[in-house]
mmCIF file of C-alpha atoms and ligand atoms in Angstrom:
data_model
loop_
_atom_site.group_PDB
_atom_site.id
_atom_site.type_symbol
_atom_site.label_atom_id
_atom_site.label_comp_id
_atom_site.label_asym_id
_atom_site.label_seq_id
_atom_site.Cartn_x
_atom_site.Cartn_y
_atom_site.Cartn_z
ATOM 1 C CA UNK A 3 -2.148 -21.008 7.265
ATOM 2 C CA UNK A 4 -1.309 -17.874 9.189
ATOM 3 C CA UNK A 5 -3.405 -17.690 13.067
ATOM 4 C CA UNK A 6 -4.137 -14.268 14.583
ATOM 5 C CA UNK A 7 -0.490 -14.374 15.945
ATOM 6 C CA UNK A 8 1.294 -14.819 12.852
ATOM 7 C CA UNK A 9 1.922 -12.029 10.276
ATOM 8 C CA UNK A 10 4.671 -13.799 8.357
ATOM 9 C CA UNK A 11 4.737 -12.291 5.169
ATOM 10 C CA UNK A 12 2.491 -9.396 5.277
ATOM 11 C CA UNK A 13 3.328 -6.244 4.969
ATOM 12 C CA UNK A 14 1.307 -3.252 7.927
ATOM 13 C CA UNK A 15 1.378 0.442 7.525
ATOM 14 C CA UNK A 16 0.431 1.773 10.577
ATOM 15 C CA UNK A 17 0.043 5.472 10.681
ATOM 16 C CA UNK A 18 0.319 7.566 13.859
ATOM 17 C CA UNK A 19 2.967 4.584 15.296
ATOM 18 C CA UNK A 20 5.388 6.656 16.893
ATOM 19 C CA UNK A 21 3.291 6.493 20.220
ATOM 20 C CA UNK A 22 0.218 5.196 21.640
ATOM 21 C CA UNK A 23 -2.266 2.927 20.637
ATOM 22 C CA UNK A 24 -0.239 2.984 16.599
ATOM 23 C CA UNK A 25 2.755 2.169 18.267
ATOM 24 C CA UNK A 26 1.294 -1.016 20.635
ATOM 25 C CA UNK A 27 0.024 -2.440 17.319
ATOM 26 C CA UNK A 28 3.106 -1.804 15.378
ATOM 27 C CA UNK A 29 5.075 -3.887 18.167
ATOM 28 C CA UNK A 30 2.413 -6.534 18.362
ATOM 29 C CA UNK A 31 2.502 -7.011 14.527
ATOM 30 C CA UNK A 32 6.070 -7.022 14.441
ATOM 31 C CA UNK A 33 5.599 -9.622 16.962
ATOM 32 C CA UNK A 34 3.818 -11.471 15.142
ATOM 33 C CA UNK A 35 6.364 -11.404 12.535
ATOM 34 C CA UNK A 36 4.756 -8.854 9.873
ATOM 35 C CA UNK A 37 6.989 -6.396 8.038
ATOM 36 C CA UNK A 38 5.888 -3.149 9.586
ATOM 37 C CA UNK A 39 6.077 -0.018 8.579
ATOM 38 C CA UNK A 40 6.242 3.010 11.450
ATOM 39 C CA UNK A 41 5.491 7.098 10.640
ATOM 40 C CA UNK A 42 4.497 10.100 12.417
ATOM 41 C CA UNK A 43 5.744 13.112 12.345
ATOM 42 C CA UNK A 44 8.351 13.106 15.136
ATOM 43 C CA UNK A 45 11.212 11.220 13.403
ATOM 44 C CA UNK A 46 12.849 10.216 16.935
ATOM 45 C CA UNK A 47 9.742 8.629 18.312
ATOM 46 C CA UNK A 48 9.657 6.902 14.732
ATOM 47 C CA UNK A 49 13.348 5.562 15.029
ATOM 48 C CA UNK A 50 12.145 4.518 19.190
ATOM 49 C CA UNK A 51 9.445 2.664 17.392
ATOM 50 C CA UNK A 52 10.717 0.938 15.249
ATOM 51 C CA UNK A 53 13.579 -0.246 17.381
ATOM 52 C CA UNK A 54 11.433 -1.962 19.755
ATOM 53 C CA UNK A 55 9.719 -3.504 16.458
ATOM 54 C CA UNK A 56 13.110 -5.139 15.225
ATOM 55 C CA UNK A 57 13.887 -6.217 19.552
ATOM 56 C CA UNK A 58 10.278 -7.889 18.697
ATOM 57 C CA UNK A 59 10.641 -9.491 15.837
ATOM 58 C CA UNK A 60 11.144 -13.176 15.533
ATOM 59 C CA UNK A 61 12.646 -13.133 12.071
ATOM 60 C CA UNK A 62 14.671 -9.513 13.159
ATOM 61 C CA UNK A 63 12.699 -7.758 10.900
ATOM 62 C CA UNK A 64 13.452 -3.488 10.415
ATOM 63 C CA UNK A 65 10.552 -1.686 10.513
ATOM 64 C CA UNK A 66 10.779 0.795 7.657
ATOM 65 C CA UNK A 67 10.611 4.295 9.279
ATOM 66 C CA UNK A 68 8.716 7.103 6.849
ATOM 67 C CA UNK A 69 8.763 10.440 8.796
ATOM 68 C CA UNK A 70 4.859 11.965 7.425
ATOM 69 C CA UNK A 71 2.449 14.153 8.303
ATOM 70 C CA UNK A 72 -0.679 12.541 7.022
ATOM 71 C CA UNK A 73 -2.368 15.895 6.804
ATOM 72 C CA UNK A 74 -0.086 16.795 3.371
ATOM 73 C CA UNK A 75 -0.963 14.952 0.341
ATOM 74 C CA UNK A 76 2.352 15.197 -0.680
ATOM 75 C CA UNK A 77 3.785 13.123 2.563
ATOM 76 C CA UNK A 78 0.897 10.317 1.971
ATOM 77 C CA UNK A 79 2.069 10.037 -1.078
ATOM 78 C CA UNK A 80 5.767 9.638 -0.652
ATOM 79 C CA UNK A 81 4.488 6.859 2.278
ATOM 80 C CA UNK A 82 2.278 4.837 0.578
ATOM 81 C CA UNK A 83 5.508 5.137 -2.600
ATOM 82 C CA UNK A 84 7.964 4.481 -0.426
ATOM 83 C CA UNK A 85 6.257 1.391 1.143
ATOM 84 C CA UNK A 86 5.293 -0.062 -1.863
ATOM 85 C CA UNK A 87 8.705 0.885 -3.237
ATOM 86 C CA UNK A 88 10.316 -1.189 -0.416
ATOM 87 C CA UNK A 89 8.569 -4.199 0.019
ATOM 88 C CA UNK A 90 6.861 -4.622 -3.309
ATOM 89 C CA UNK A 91 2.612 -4.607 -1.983
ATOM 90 C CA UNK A 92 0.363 -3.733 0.821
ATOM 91 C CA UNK A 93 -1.068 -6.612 2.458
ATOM 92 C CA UNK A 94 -2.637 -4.172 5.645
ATOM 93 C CA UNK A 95 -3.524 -0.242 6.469
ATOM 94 C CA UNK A 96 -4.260 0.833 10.368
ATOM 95 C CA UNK A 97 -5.349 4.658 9.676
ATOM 96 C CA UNK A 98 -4.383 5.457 13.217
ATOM 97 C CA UNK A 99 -2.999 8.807 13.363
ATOM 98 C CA UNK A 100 -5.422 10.863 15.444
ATOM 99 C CA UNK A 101 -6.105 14.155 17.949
ATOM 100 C CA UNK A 102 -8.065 15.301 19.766
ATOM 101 C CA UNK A 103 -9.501 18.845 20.220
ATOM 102 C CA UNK A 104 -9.393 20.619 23.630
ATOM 103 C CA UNK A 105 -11.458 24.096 22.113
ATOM 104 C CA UNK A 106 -14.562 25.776 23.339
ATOM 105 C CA UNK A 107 -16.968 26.745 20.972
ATOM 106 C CA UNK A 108 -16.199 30.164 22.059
ATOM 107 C CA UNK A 109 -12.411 30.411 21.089
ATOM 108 C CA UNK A 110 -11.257 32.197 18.570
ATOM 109 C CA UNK A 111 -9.554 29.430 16.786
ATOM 110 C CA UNK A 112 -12.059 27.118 16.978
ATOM 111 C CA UNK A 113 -12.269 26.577 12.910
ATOM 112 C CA UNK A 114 -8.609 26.276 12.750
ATOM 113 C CA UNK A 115 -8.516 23.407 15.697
ATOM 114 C CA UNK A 116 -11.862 21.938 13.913
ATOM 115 C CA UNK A 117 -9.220 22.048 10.361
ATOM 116 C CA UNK A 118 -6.815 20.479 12.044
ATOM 117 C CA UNK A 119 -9.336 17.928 13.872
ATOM 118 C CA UNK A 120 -10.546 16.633 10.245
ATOM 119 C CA UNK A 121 -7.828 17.181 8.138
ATOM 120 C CA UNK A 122 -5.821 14.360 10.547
ATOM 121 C CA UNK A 123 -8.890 12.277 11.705
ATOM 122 C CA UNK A 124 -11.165 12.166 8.618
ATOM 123 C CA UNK A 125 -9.601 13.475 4.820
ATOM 124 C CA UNK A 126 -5.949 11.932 5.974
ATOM 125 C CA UNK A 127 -8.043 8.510 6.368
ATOM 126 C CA UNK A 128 -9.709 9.432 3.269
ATOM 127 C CA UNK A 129 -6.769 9.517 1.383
ATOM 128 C CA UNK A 130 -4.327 7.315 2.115
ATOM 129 C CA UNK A 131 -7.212 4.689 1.412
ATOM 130 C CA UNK A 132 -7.364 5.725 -1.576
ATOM 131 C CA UNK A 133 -3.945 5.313 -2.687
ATOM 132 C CA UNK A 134 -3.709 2.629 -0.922
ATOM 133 C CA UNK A 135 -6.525 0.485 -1.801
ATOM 134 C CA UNK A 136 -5.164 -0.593 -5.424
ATOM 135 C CA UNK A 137 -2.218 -2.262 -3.443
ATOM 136 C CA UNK A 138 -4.577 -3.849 -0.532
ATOM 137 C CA UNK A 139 -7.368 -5.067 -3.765
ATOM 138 C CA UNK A 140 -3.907 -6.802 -5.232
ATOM 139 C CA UNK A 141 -3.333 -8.627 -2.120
ATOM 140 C CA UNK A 142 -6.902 -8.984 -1.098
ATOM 141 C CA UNK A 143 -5.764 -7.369 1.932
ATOM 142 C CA UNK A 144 -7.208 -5.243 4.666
ATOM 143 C CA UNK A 145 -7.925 -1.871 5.967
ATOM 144 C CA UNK A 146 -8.467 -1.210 9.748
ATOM 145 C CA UNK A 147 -9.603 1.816 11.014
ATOM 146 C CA UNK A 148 -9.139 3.191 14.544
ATOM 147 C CA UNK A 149 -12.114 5.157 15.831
ATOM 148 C CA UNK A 150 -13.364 6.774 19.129
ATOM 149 C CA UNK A 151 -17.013 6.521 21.236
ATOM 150 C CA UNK A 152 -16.017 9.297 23.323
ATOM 151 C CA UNK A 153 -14.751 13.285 22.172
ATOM 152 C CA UNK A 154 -12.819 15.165 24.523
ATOM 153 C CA UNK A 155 -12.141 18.756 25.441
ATOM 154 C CA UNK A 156 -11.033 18.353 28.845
ATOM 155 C CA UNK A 157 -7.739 19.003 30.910
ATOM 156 C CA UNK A 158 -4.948 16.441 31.457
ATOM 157 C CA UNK A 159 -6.067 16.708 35.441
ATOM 158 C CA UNK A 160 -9.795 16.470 34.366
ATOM 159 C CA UNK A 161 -8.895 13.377 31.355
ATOM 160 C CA UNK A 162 -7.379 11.845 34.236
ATOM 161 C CA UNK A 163 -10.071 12.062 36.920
ATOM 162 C CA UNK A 164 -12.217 11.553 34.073
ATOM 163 C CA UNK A 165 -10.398 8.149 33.273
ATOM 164 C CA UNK A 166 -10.806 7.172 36.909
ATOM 165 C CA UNK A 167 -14.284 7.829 37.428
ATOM 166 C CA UNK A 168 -14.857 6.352 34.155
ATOM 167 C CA UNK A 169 -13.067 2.947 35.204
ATOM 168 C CA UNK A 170 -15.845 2.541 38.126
ATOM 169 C CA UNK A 171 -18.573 2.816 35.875
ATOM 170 C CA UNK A 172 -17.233 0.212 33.277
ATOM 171 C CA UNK A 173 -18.993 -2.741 33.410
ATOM 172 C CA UNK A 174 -15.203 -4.263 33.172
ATOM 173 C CA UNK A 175 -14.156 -2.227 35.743
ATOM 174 C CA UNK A 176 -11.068 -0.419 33.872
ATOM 175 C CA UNK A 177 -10.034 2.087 31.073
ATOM 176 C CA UNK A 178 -8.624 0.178 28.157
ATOM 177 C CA UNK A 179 -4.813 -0.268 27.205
ATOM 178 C CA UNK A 180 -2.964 0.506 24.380
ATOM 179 C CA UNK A 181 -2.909 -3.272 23.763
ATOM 180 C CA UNK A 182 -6.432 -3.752 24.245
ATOM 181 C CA UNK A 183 -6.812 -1.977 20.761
ATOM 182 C CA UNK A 184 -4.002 -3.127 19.581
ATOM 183 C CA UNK A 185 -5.147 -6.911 20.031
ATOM 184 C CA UNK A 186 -8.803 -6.100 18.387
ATOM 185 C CA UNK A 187 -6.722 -4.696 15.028
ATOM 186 C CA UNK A 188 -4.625 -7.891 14.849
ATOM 187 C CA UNK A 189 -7.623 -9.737 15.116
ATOM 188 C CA UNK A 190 -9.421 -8.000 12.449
ATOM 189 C CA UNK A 191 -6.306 -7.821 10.318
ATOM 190 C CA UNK A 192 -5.936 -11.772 10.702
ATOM 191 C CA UNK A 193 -7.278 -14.590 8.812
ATOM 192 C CA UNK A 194 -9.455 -15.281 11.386
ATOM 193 C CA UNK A 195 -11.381 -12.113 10.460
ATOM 194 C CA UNK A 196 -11.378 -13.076 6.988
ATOM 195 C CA UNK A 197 -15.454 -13.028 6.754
ATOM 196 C CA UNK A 198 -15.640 -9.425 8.883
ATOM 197 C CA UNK A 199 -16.374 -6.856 6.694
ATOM 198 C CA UNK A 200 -17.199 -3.075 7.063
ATOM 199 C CA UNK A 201 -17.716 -3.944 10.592
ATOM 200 C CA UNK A 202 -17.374 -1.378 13.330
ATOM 201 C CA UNK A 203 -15.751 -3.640 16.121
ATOM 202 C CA UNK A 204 -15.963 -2.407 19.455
ATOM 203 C CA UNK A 205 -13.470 -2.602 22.756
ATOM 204 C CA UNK A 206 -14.253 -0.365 25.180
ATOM 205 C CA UNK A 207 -14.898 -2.515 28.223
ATOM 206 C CA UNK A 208 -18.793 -2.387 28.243
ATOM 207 C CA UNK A 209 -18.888 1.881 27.104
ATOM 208 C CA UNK A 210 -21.868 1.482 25.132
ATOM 209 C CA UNK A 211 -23.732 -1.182 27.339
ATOM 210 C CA UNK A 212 -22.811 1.120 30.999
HETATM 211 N N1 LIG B 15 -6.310 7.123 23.819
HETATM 212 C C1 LIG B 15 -7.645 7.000 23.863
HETATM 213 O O1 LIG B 15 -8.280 6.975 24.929
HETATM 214 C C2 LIG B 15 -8.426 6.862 22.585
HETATM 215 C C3 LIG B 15 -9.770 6.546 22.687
HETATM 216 C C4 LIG B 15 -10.490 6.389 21.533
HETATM 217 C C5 LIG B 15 -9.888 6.551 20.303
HETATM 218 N N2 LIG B 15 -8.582 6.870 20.216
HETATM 219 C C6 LIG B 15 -8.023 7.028 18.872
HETATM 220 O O2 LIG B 15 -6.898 6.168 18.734
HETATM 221 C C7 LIG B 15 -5.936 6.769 17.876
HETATM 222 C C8 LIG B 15 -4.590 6.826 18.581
HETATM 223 O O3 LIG B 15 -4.752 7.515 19.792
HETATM 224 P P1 LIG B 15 -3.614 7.575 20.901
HETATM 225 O O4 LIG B 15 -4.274 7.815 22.198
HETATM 226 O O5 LIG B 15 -2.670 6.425 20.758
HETATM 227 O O6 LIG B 15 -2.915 8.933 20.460
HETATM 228 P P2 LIG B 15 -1.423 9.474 20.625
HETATM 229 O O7 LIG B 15 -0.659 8.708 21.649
HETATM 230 O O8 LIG B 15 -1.546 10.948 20.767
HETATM 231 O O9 LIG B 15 -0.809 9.115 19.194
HETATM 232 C C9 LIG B 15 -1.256 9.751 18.043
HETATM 233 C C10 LIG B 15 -0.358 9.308 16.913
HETATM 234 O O10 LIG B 15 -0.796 9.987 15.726
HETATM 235 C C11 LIG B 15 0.308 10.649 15.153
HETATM 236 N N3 LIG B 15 -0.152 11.863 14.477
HETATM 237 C C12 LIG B 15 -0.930 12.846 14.956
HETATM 238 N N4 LIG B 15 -1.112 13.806 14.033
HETATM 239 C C13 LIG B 15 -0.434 13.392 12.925
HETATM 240 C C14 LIG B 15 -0.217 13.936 11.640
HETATM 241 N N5 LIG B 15 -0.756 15.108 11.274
HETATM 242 N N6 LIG B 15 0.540 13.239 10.760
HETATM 243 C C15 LIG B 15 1.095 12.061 11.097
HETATM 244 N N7 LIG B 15 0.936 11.488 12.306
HETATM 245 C C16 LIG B 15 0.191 12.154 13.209
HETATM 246 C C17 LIG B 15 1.259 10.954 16.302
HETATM 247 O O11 LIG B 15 2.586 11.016 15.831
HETATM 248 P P3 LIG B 15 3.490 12.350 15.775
HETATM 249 O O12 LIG B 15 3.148 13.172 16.967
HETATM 250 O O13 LIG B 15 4.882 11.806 15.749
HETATM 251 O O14 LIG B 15 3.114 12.977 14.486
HETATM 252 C C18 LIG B 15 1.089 9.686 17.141
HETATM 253 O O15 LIG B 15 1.913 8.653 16.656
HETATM 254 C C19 LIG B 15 -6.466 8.154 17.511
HETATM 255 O O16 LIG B 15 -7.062 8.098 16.248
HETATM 256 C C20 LIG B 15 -7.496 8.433 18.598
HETATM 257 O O17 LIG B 15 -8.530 9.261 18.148
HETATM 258 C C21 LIG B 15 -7.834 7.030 21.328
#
């Protein structure tokens, strides 16, 4: 029986893994011996990606790289086609991919950033579920969902004194990691999970609770 740390056999689409918190947990899946599949929209942090992934991989698995914007139905499409195309089934979806939005509610293109903001975050999420969930209901697999308890619309000077000042205040005493998050999807993604469902799992070092 597969733990936590072993993905043998299953097969992770992880969307926004060409950097960040996607990428961490397409490196600790491959790890963990999953077949992995890394997108974004930046085809050379893709290939980066998935390069580590195959260094990582006990079996020398290659991630299969699918260059997507998850915003375009069309791209989602050819993903989730490609994917099932190359591997045969779905065993596990991370809807990663995610920004942020850095407007005032007094610029001009604040409904285009707000577009933007939902049409990556929300309708992308939306959508590749639902082409994907006929594949994951085959496998009785799983879907994990990556979230946020804060919004932003700060500067990179301001995120970072904001990440500093928000460490103190932590009852753990630090921001998270990449592979923080990346451990919590594993987990829910794993066997050991298997009676979690529709759960919103929280790891942000105490937020909530501070
Ligand atoms: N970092 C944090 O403190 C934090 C806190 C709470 C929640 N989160 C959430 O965690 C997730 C990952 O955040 P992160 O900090 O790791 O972000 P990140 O480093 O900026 O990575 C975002 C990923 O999403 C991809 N992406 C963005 N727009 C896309 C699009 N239209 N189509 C396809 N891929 C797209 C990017 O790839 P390309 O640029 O190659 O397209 C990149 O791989 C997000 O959903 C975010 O909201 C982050």
């Amino acid at each position: 029986m597969p733990t936590i740390s072993d993905f043998t056999g299953k097969v992770v689409l992880i969307t926004g893994s060409s950097s960040g918190i996607g990428a961490t947990t397409a490196i600790e899946f491959s790890r963990s011996s999953a077949q992995v599949v890394t997108t974004g929209r930046k085809a050379e942090n893709v290939t980066q990606v998935a390069n580590k992934c195959h260094k990582v991989s006990p079996k020398g698995l290659k991630a299969l790289e699918v260059v997507a914007d998850v915003t375009k139905e069309d791209d989602c499409r050819r993903l989730v086609d490609t994917t099932i195309k190359s591997f045969g089934k779905l065993d596990i979806l991370v809807n990663n991919a995610g920004k942020g939005s850095h407007n005032s509610l007094y610029d001009s293109h604040l409904m285009d950033s707000y577009d933007e903001v939902m049409a990556t975050n929300l309708r992308s999420v939306v959508y590749l579920t639902h082409l994907c969930a006929p594949h994951l209901e085959k496998t009785r697999g799983n879907i994990v969902n990556i979230s946020s308890v804060v919004a932003l619309g700060r500067s990179r000077e301001q995120y970072d004194e904001f990440l500093d000042e928000r460490a103190k205040s932590l009852p753990l005493g630090r921001v998270g990691d990449p592979i923080d998050i990346a451990n919590a999807v594993l987990f829910l993604a794993s066997d050991e999970s298997s009676f979690v469902t529709g759960a919103n799992l929280l790891s942000d070092g105490g937020s909530l609770n501070a």
